[in-house]
Short mmCIF file of C-alpha atoms in Angstrom, two decimals:
data_model
loop_
_atom_site.label_atom_id
_atom_site.label_comp_id
_atom_site.label_asym_id
_atom_site.label_seq_id
_atom_site.Cartn_x
_atom_site.Cartn_y
_atom_site.Cartn_z
CA UNK A 16 0.00 0.00 0.00
CA UNK A 17 1.59 3.38 -1.02
CA UNK A 18 2.37 5.71 1.92
CA UNK A 19 0.28 8.53 0.42
CA UNK A 20 -2.88 6.47 0.70
CA UNK A 21 -2.19 5.85 4.37
CA UNK A 22 -1.76 9.60 4.83
CA UNK A 23 -5.09 10.44 3.21
CA UNK A 24 -7.02 7.39 4.40
CA UNK A 25 -5.94 6.34 7.91
CA UNK A 26 -8.24 3.31 7.73
CA UNK A 27 -6.05 1.90 4.97
CA UNK A 28 -3.63 0.71 7.65
CA UNK A 29 -6.13 -2.06 8.30
CA UNK A 30 -5.33 -3.48 4.88
CA UNK A 31 -1.64 -3.73 5.80
CA UNK A 32 -2.55 -5.45 9.04
CA UNK A 33 -4.84 -7.83 7.19
CA UNK A 34 -2.06 -8.63 4.71
CA UNK A 35 0.31 -9.52 7.54
CA UNK A 36 -2.38 -11.59 9.21
CA UNK A 37 -3.08 -13.38 5.93
CA UNK A 38 0.61 -14.32 5.58
CA UNK A 39 0.61 -15.77 9.09
CA UNK A 40 -2.65 -17.59 8.37
CA UNK A 41 -1.30 -19.06 5.12
CA UNK A 42 1.83 -20.27 6.93
CA UNK A 43 -0.29 -21.85 9.69
CA UNK A 44 -2.59 -23.56 7.17
CA UNK A 45 0.38 -24.94 5.25
CA UNK A 46 1.98 -26.23 8.45
CA UNK A 47 -1.29 -27.88 9.52
CA UNK A 48 -1.73 -29.40 6.06
CA UNK A 49 1.74 -30.93 6.30
CA UNK A 50 0.89 -32.25 9.77
CA UNK A 51 -2.31 -33.81 8.41
CA UNK A 52 -0.47 -35.43 5.51
CA UNK A 53 2.11 -36.82 7.93
CA UNK A 54 -0.67 -38.16 10.17
CA UNK A 55 -2.34 -39.80 7.16
CA UNK A 56 0.90 -41.66 6.50
CA UNK A 57 0.58 -43.26 9.94
CA UNK A 58 -2.56 -45.42 9.80
CA UNK A 59 -4.81 -44.89 12.80
CA UNK A 60 -7.14 -47.81 13.33
CA UNK A 61 -10.12 -48.31 15.62
CA UNK A 62 -10.88 -51.83 16.78
CA UNK A 63 -14.49 -52.98 16.51
CA UNK A 64 -16.35 -56.27 16.68
CA UNK A 65 -18.09 -57.76 13.65
CA UNK A 66 -20.86 -60.22 14.57
CA UNK A 67 -21.65 -62.83 11.90
CA UNK A 68 -25.01 -64.59 11.62
CA UNK A 69 -25.63 -67.70 9.53
CA UNK A 70 -29.14 -68.86 8.61
CA UNK A 71 -31.09 -70.50 5.83
CA UNK A 72 -34.58 -70.63 4.41
CA UNK A 73 -36.25 -73.42 2.48
CA UNK A 74 -39.13 -73.45 0.04
CA UNK A 75 -41.30 -76.00 -1.74
CA UNK A 76 -40.03 -78.81 0.50
CA UNK A 77 -41.86 -82.13 0.90
CA UNK A 78 -42.77 -82.67 4.53
CA UNK A 79 -43.00 -86.15 6.10
CA UNK A 80 -46.75 -85.86 6.57
CA UNK A 81 -47.32 -84.89 2.94
CA UNK A 82 -45.08 -87.70 1.79
CA UNK A 83 -47.14 -90.23 3.78
CA UNK A 84 -50.47 -88.93 2.48
CA UNK A 85 -51.08 -90.49 -0.92
CA UNK A 86 -54.19 -88.44 -1.57
CA UNK A 87 -52.35 -85.09 -1.64
CA UNK A 88 -50.27 -85.46 -4.75
CA UNK A 89 -50.02 -81.84 -5.84
CA UNK A 90 -48.74 -80.50 -2.57
CA UNK A 91 -46.56 -77.65 -3.88
CA UNK A 92 -46.60 -75.04 -6.60
CA UNK A 93 -44.70 -77.18 -9.06
CA UNK A 94 -41.32 -75.59 -8.31
CA UNK A 95 -38.44 -77.87 -7.35
CA UNK A 96 -37.44 -77.91 -3.66
CA UNK A 97 -34.74 -75.39 -2.86
CA UNK A 98 -32.97 -73.61 -0.02
CA UNK A 99 -31.14 -70.31 0.44
CA UNK A 100 -28.09 -69.90 2.68
CA UNK A 101 -27.57 -66.43 4.18
CA UNK A 102 -24.32 -65.12 5.70
CA UNK A 103 -24.76 -61.69 7.25
CA UNK A 104 -22.85 -59.47 9.62
CA UNK A 105 -23.02 -56.15 11.39
CA UNK A 106 -20.73 -54.07 13.55
CA UNK A 107 -21.50 -53.97 17.24
CA UNK A 108 -21.73 -50.64 19.00
CA UNK A 109 -18.47 -49.51 20.65
CA UNK A 110 -18.12 -50.36 24.37
CA UNK A 111 -17.88 -46.66 25.22
CA UNK A 112 -20.80 -44.78 23.61
CA UNK A 113 -19.85 -41.64 21.74
CA UNK A 114 -21.82 -38.89 20.08
CA UNK A 115 -19.46 -38.82 17.11
CA UNK A 116 -20.62 -40.49 13.92
CA UNK A 117 -19.08 -43.93 13.60
CA UNK A 118 -17.78 -45.21 10.26
CA UNK A 119 -20.24 -47.52 8.51
CA UNK A 120 -18.82 -50.42 6.50
CA UNK A 121 -20.73 -53.28 5.00
CA UNK A 122 -20.13 -56.95 5.63
CA UNK A 123 -18.27 -57.81 2.42
CA UNK A 124 -15.81 -54.94 2.85
CA UNK A 125 -14.03 -56.93 5.58
CA UNK A 126 -13.24 -60.00 3.44
CA UNK A 127 -11.08 -60.80 0.42
CA UNK A 128 -13.03 -63.94 -0.45
CA UNK A 129 -15.83 -66.18 0.81
CA UNK A 130 -15.89 -69.89 -0.08
CA UNK A 131 -18.75 -72.28 0.72
CA UNK A 132 -18.13 -76.03 0.48
CA UNK A 133 -21.19 -78.31 0.45
CA UNK A 134 -21.20 -82.00 1.38
CA UNK A 135 -23.46 -83.38 -1.38
CA UNK A 136 -23.29 -86.18 -3.90
CA UNK A 137 -21.75 -84.60 -7.04
CA UNK A 138 -23.66 -87.09 -9.20
CA UNK A 139 -27.00 -85.79 -7.98
CA UNK A 140 -25.89 -82.15 -8.10
CA UNK A 141 -23.63 -81.67 -11.14
CA UNK A 142 -23.57 -77.87 -10.72
CA UNK A 143 -20.79 -78.33 -8.16
CA UNK A 144 -20.45 -78.18 -4.42
CA UNK A 145 -18.08 -75.24 -4.14
CA UNK A 146 -19.30 -71.64 -4.30
CA UNK A 147 -16.70 -68.86 -4.35
CA UNK A 148 -16.95 -65.09 -4.03
CA UNK A 149 -13.92 -62.88 -4.58
CA UNK A 150 -13.79 -59.14 -4.12
CA UNK A 151 -13.43 -57.16 -7.33
CA UNK A 152 -11.99 -53.68 -7.66
CA UNK A 153 -14.58 -50.88 -7.54
CA UNK A 154 -17.38 -53.37 -6.92
CA UNK A 155 -20.22 -52.39 -4.55
CA UNK A 156 -20.22 -53.74 -1.00
CA UNK A 157 -23.10 -55.69 0.53
CA UNK A 158 -24.48 -56.41 3.98
CA UNK A 159 -24.43 -60.16 3.39
CA UNK A 160 -24.09 -63.05 0.97
CA UNK A 161 -26.89 -65.34 -0.21
CA UNK A 162 -26.54 -68.67 -2.01
CA UNK A 163 -29.56 -70.51 -3.44
CA UNK A 164 -29.48 -74.14 -4.58
CA UNK A 165 -31.94 -76.93 -5.34
CA UNK A 166 -32.31 -79.68 -2.78
CA UNK A 167 -34.73 -81.45 -0.49
CA UNK A 168 -32.27 -82.80 2.08
CA UNK A 169 -30.26 -81.16 4.85
CA UNK A 170 -26.68 -80.33 3.87
CA UNK A 171 -23.52 -79.74 5.88
CA UNK A 172 -21.75 -76.59 4.76
CA UNK A 173 -18.23 -75.36 5.47
CA UNK A 174 -17.97 -71.57 5.23
CA UNK A 175 -14.43 -70.20 4.75
CA UNK A 176 -14.00 -66.43 5.25
CA UNK A 177 -10.66 -64.85 4.32
CA UNK A 178 -10.34 -61.44 6.03
CA UNK A 179 -8.92 -58.46 4.23
CA UNK A 180 -6.40 -56.31 6.09
CA UNK A 181 -5.40 -52.83 5.03
CA UNK A 182 -2.42 -52.75 5.12
CA UNK A 183 -1.80 -56.46 4.66
CA UNK A 184 -1.04 -58.46 7.79
CA UNK A 185 0.97 -61.67 8.04
CA UNK A 186 1.01 -64.61 10.42
CA UNK A 187 4.37 -65.26 12.10
CA UNK A 188 5.67 -68.81 12.42
CA UNK A 189 6.54 -70.32 15.80
CA UNK A 190 10.21 -69.26 16.29
CA UNK A 191 9.68 -65.70 15.05
CA UNK A 192 6.46 -65.35 17.02
CA UNK A 193 8.20 -66.45 20.24
CA UNK A 194 11.12 -64.10 19.62
CA UNK A 195 8.99 -61.01 18.99
CA UNK A 196 5.94 -61.97 21.06
CA UNK A 197 3.73 -61.30 18.04
CA UNK A 198 1.27 -63.57 16.28
CA UNK A 199 0.04 -61.43 13.37
CA UNK A 200 1.17 -57.99 12.23
CA UNK A 201 2.04 -55.91 9.16
CA UNK A 202 5.49 -56.32 7.66
CA UNK A 203 6.77 -52.82 8.62
CA UNK A 204 5.70 -53.44 12.22
CA UNK A 205 7.47 -56.83 12.22
CA UNK A 206 10.69 -55.22 10.98
CA UNK A 207 10.32 -52.53 13.64
CA UNK A 208 9.86 -55.20 16.32
CA UNK A 209 13.08 -56.91 15.15
CA UNK A 210 14.88 -53.56 15.29
CA UNK A 211 13.67 -53.00 18.87
CA UNK A 212 14.82 -56.53 19.76
CA UNK A 213 18.28 -55.80 18.30
CA UNK A 214 18.62 -52.52 20.20
CA UNK A 215 17.37 -54.06 23.46
CA UNK A 216 19.94 -56.87 23.29
CA UNK A 217 22.72 -54.58 21.90
CA UNK A 218 23.43 -56.72 18.85
CA UNK A 219 24.77 -53.95 16.60
CA UNK A 220 28.40 -53.93 15.53
CA UNK A 221 30.53 -51.32 17.29
CA UNK A 222 32.08 -49.97 14.08
CA UNK A 223 29.31 -50.48 11.53
CA UNK A 224 25.85 -50.10 13.10
CA UNK A 225 24.25 -51.68 10.03
CA UNK A 226 25.86 -55.04 10.81
CA UNK A 227 23.92 -57.18 13.29
CA UNK A 228 25.56 -59.93 15.37
CA UNK A 229 22.93 -62.61 15.79
CA UNK A 230 22.24 -64.11 19.19
CA UNK A 231 21.13 -67.78 19.41
CA UNK A 232 17.50 -66.93 18.63
CA UNK A 233 18.34 -64.86 15.53
CA UNK A 234 20.84 -67.50 14.41
CA UNK A 235 18.05 -70.06 14.61
CA UNK A 236 15.84 -67.78 12.48
CA UNK A 237 18.34 -66.62 9.84
CA UNK A 238 20.97 -69.39 9.98
CA UNK A 239 24.00 -67.02 9.93
CA UNK A 240 26.14 -65.51 12.71
CA UNK A 241 25.76 -61.95 11.42
CA UNK A 242 23.63 -60.13 8.86
CA UNK A 243 23.25 -56.70 7.32
CA UNK A 244 20.13 -54.98 8.60
CA UNK A 245 18.95 -54.17 5.05
CA UNK A 246 18.64 -57.94 4.37
CA UNK A 247 16.18 -58.54 7.22
CA UNK A 248 12.96 -57.64 5.29
CA UNK A 249 13.85 -60.26 2.68
CA UNK A 250 14.96 -62.92 5.18
CA UNK A 251 11.77 -62.81 7.24
CA UNK A 252 9.62 -63.71 4.20
CA UNK A 253 10.29 -67.40 4.92
CA UNK A 254 8.76 -66.96 8.37
CA UNK A 255 5.57 -65.17 7.25
CA UNK A 256 2.33 -66.59 5.91
CA UNK A 257 -1.15 -65.37 5.14
CA UNK A 258 -3.47 -65.22 8.16
CA UNK A 259 -5.60 -68.30 8.77
CA UNK A 260 -9.11 -68.03 7.34
CA UNK A 261 -12.20 -68.10 9.52
CA UNK A 262 -14.02 -71.42 9.19
CA UNK A 263 -17.69 -71.85 10.18
CA UNK A 264 -19.43 -75.20 10.05
CA UNK A 265 -23.17 -75.03 9.53
CA UNK A 266 -25.96 -77.48 8.73
CA UNK A 267 -28.51 -76.30 6.19
CA UNK A 268 -31.84 -77.67 7.37
CA UNK A 269 -34.84 -77.99 5.08
CA UNK A 270 -37.32 -79.43 7.60
CA UNK A 271 -38.59 -75.92 8.39
CA UNK A 272 -39.01 -72.70 6.47
CA UNK A 273 -36.41 -70.77 8.47
CA UNK A 274 -33.43 -72.01 10.46
CA UNK A 275 -30.72 -69.97 12.16
CA UNK A 276 -27.51 -71.11 13.79
CA UNK A 277 -27.79 -71.02 17.59
CA UNK A 278 -24.38 -69.33 17.72
CA UNK A 279 -23.21 -65.97 16.46
CA UNK A 280 -19.55 -65.51 15.54
CA UNK A 281 -17.63 -62.43 16.67
CA UNK A 282 -14.40 -61.38 14.97
CA UNK A 283 -12.20 -58.38 15.64
CA UNK A 284 -11.88 -55.92 12.78
CA UNK A 285 -10.06 -52.62 12.34
CA UNK A 286 -11.60 -49.49 10.89
CA UNK A 287 -10.16 -46.15 9.92
CA UNK A 288 -10.84 -43.67 12.69
CA UNK A 289 -13.42 -40.93 12.13
CA UNK A 290 -10.74 -38.28 12.64
CA UNK A 291 -8.58 -39.83 9.90
CA UNK A 292 -11.51 -39.94 7.49
CA UNK A 293 -12.22 -36.27 8.17
CA UNK A 294 -8.55 -35.49 7.54
CA UNK A 295 -8.65 -37.36 4.24
CA UNK A 296 -11.81 -35.55 3.19
CA UNK A 297 -10.28 -32.21 4.15
CA UNK A 298 -7.10 -32.84 2.17
CA UNK A 299 -8.99 -34.19 -0.84
CA UNK A 300 -11.63 -31.46 -0.80
CA UNK A 301 -11.35 -28.97 -3.66
CA UNK A 302 -14.36 -26.87 -2.70
CA UNK A 303 -12.45 -25.03 0.03
CA UNK A 304 -9.58 -24.36 -2.34
CA UNK A 305 -11.97 -22.90 -4.90
CA UNK A 306 -13.50 -20.60 -2.28
CA UNK A 307 -10.04 -19.41 -1.20
CA UNK A 308 -9.07 -18.72 -4.82
CA UNK A 309 -12.29 -16.76 -5.37
CA UNK A 310 -11.59 -14.65 -2.28
CA UNK A 311 -8.02 -14.05 -3.48
CA UNK A 312 -9.38 -12.85 -6.83
CA UNK A 313 -11.74 -10.46 -5.03
CA UNK A 314 -8.84 -9.08 -2.99
CA UNK A 315 -6.80 -8.49 -6.15
CA UNK A 316 -9.74 -6.70 -7.76
CA UNK A 317 -10.23 -4.50 -4.69
CA UNK A 318 -6.53 -3.56 -4.62
CA UNK A 319 -6.63 -2.74 -8.33
CA UNK A 320 -9.70 -0.58 -7.79
CA UNK A 321 -7.93 1.28 -4.97
CA UNK A 322 -4.89 1.92 -7.18
CA UNK A 323 -7.11 3.22 -10.00
CA UNK A 324 -8.89 5.54 -7.58
CA UNK A 325 -5.54 6.85 -6.33
CA UNK A 326 -4.37 7.61 -9.90
CA UNK A 327 -7.61 9.51 -10.59
CA UNK A 328 -7.27 11.47 -7.36
CA UNK A 329 -3.64 12.45 -8.10
CA UNK A 330 -4.69 13.54 -11.60
CA UNK A 331 -7.49 15.77 -10.32
CA UNK A 332 -5.40 17.19 -7.44
CA UNK A 333 -2.66 18.34 -9.83
CA UNK A 334 -5.24 19.90 -12.09
CA UNK A 335 -6.87 21.74 -9.18
CA UNK A 336 -3.58 23.18 -7.90
CA UNK A 337 -2.31 24.65 -11.24
CA UNK A 338 -4.70 24.10 -14.13
CA UNK A 339 -2.67 25.90 -16.85
CA UNK A 340 0.63 24.23 -16.13
CA UNK A 341 -1.07 20.87 -15.72
CA UNK A 342 -2.91 21.18 -19.06
CA UNK A 343 0.29 22.17 -20.86
CA UNK A 344 2.24 19.25 -19.41
CA UNK A 345 -0.59 16.93 -20.10
CA UNK A 346 -0.90 18.05 -23.75
CA UNK A 347 2.88 17.77 -24.22
CA UNK A 348 2.82 14.28 -22.73
CA UNK A 349 -0.03 13.24 -25.00
CA UNK A 350 1.74 14.70 -28.02
CA UNK A 351 4.92 12.74 -27.26
CA UNK A 352 2.91 9.58 -26.90
CA UNK A 353 1.14 10.24 -30.20
CA UNK A 354 4.41 10.88 -32.07
CA UNK A 355 5.94 7.75 -30.62
CA UNK A 356 2.92 5.76 -31.75
CA UNK A 357 2.91 7.26 -35.24
CA UNK A 358 6.70 7.37 -35.54
CA UNK A 359 6.51 10.66 -37.50
CA UNK A 360 9.01 12.89 -35.68
CA UNK A 361 11.67 12.86 -33.05
CA UNK A 362 10.87 16.43 -31.95
CA UNK A 363 7.84 17.25 -29.89
CA UNK A 364 5.62 19.59 -31.94
CA UNK A 365 3.86 20.88 -28.86
CA UNK A 366 7.17 21.91 -27.27
CA UNK A 367 8.17 23.74 -30.51
CA UNK A 368 5.20 26.06 -30.03
CA UNK A 369 6.63 27.31 -26.74
CA UNK A 370 9.13 30.28 -26.72
CA UNK A 371 11.34 28.50 -24.21
CA UNK A 372 12.09 25.89 -26.84
CA UNK A 373 14.07 28.51 -28.87
CA UNK A 374 16.05 29.86 -25.92
CA UNK A 375 18.07 26.71 -25.48
CA UNK A 376 21.92 26.79 -25.98
CA UNK A 377 21.92 24.73 -29.16
CA UNK A 378 19.62 27.16 -31.04
CA UNK A 379 22.43 29.55 -32.15
CA UNK A 380 24.53 26.73 -33.56
CA UNK A 381 21.52 25.33 -35.34
CA UNK A 382 20.73 28.74 -36.90
CA UNK A 383 24.36 29.11 -38.04
CA UNK A 384 24.34 25.73 -39.76
CA UNK A 385 20.95 26.46 -41.28
CA UNK A 386 22.07 29.81 -42.76
CA UNK A 387 25.35 28.32 -44.03
CA UNK A 388 23.42 25.59 -45.80
CA UNK A 389 21.09 28.15 -47.37
CA UNK A 390 24.02 30.34 -48.61
CA UNK A 391 25.75 27.35 -50.19
CA UNK A 392 22.50 26.30 -51.83
CA UNK A 393 22.00 29.82 -53.29
CA UNK A 394 25.59 30.02 -54.63
CA UNK A 395 25.16 26.67 -56.35
CA UNK A 396 21.97 27.92 -58.02
CA UNK A 397 23.79 31.06 -59.38
CA UNK A 398 26.66 29.00 -60.77
CA UNK A 399 24.27 26.69 -62.55
CA UNK A 400 22.41 29.69 -64.03
CA UNK A 401 25.63 31.24 -65.38
CA UNK A 402 26.70 28.02 -67.03
CA UNK A 403 23.32 27.61 -68.61
CA UNK A 404 23.19 31.23 -70.04
CA UNK A 405 26.68 31.26 -71.74
CA UNK A 406 27.43 31.35 -75.56
CA UNK A 407 26.69 28.20 -77.53
#
């Protein structure tokens, strides 16, 4: 903001204060944004309980009483006997009630695959006794899974649920699990646990900290007396496996229209915390950025309007103080601009109309050269006339 504006408009100091405050605010927002991005890199999980229910319905089944009654031949609608197996699940409320909105995820979002194995005679049921569901990218999630098949007899079913972990978790084998006191964890956390074990037992080399001297437990795991720490992530692959699937045995009964397992199955699941989801939405949101850009554009327009008003005020103030001098300077300035645009002359025609223009030191020398040129021109004309008028 120019100092003159502050002199004429004392309130304009508020703009300077607002500019300084805006710089501090921008720096704070940028720092907080970096903090949020760093926090997003560290997954924050909330443990919840997923309760699984297994049930089945049957339709068009032949009951024992109908089978014994020979008179009732047409005892159903003509459709073949069938049953439908339902696997459903829902999240239980947290142990400590909270007013904050809890994340809502559907049943299939917690599993990579669901496999159902039926104990039936493959000759009677050629469509197969194995039903598989695998999660596909960008596919919608569901609150449960339903499988319908033909059949008029009870069937034993083996339901295999393979959980999905984000990030992926691994099951540790016996020796590694005993060493780290872990059963299942992500690979970065397993490497971190090994690093803590190494520091706790002071297994680093005195000269090169990257070299690890293995104690009996690590020698049993890796089979060498010493290793380079960078090789550990590759060496532990032999001691990791996919987590065991969840297996539920259930008998599909067709002797009644609806049957539900007397047990419900609870499994521990991990969800992204509400705070982390809000952080992700805030970082990914473009609406706030658009609003900030629009406000910045308005500020630029206001500043430009203020500068234009200042130029107009200076113009009118100079005219009010000395109108004649101001008009002369203004006309001379416009004339120079016009000549520059047209490229017609290097001398200002408006200045040539003023008497002061001819009182400059170079005028006498210019007049001398002008008169000398005129005299030489006249003498040349006389000589040419004499030569042309001589005898022929």
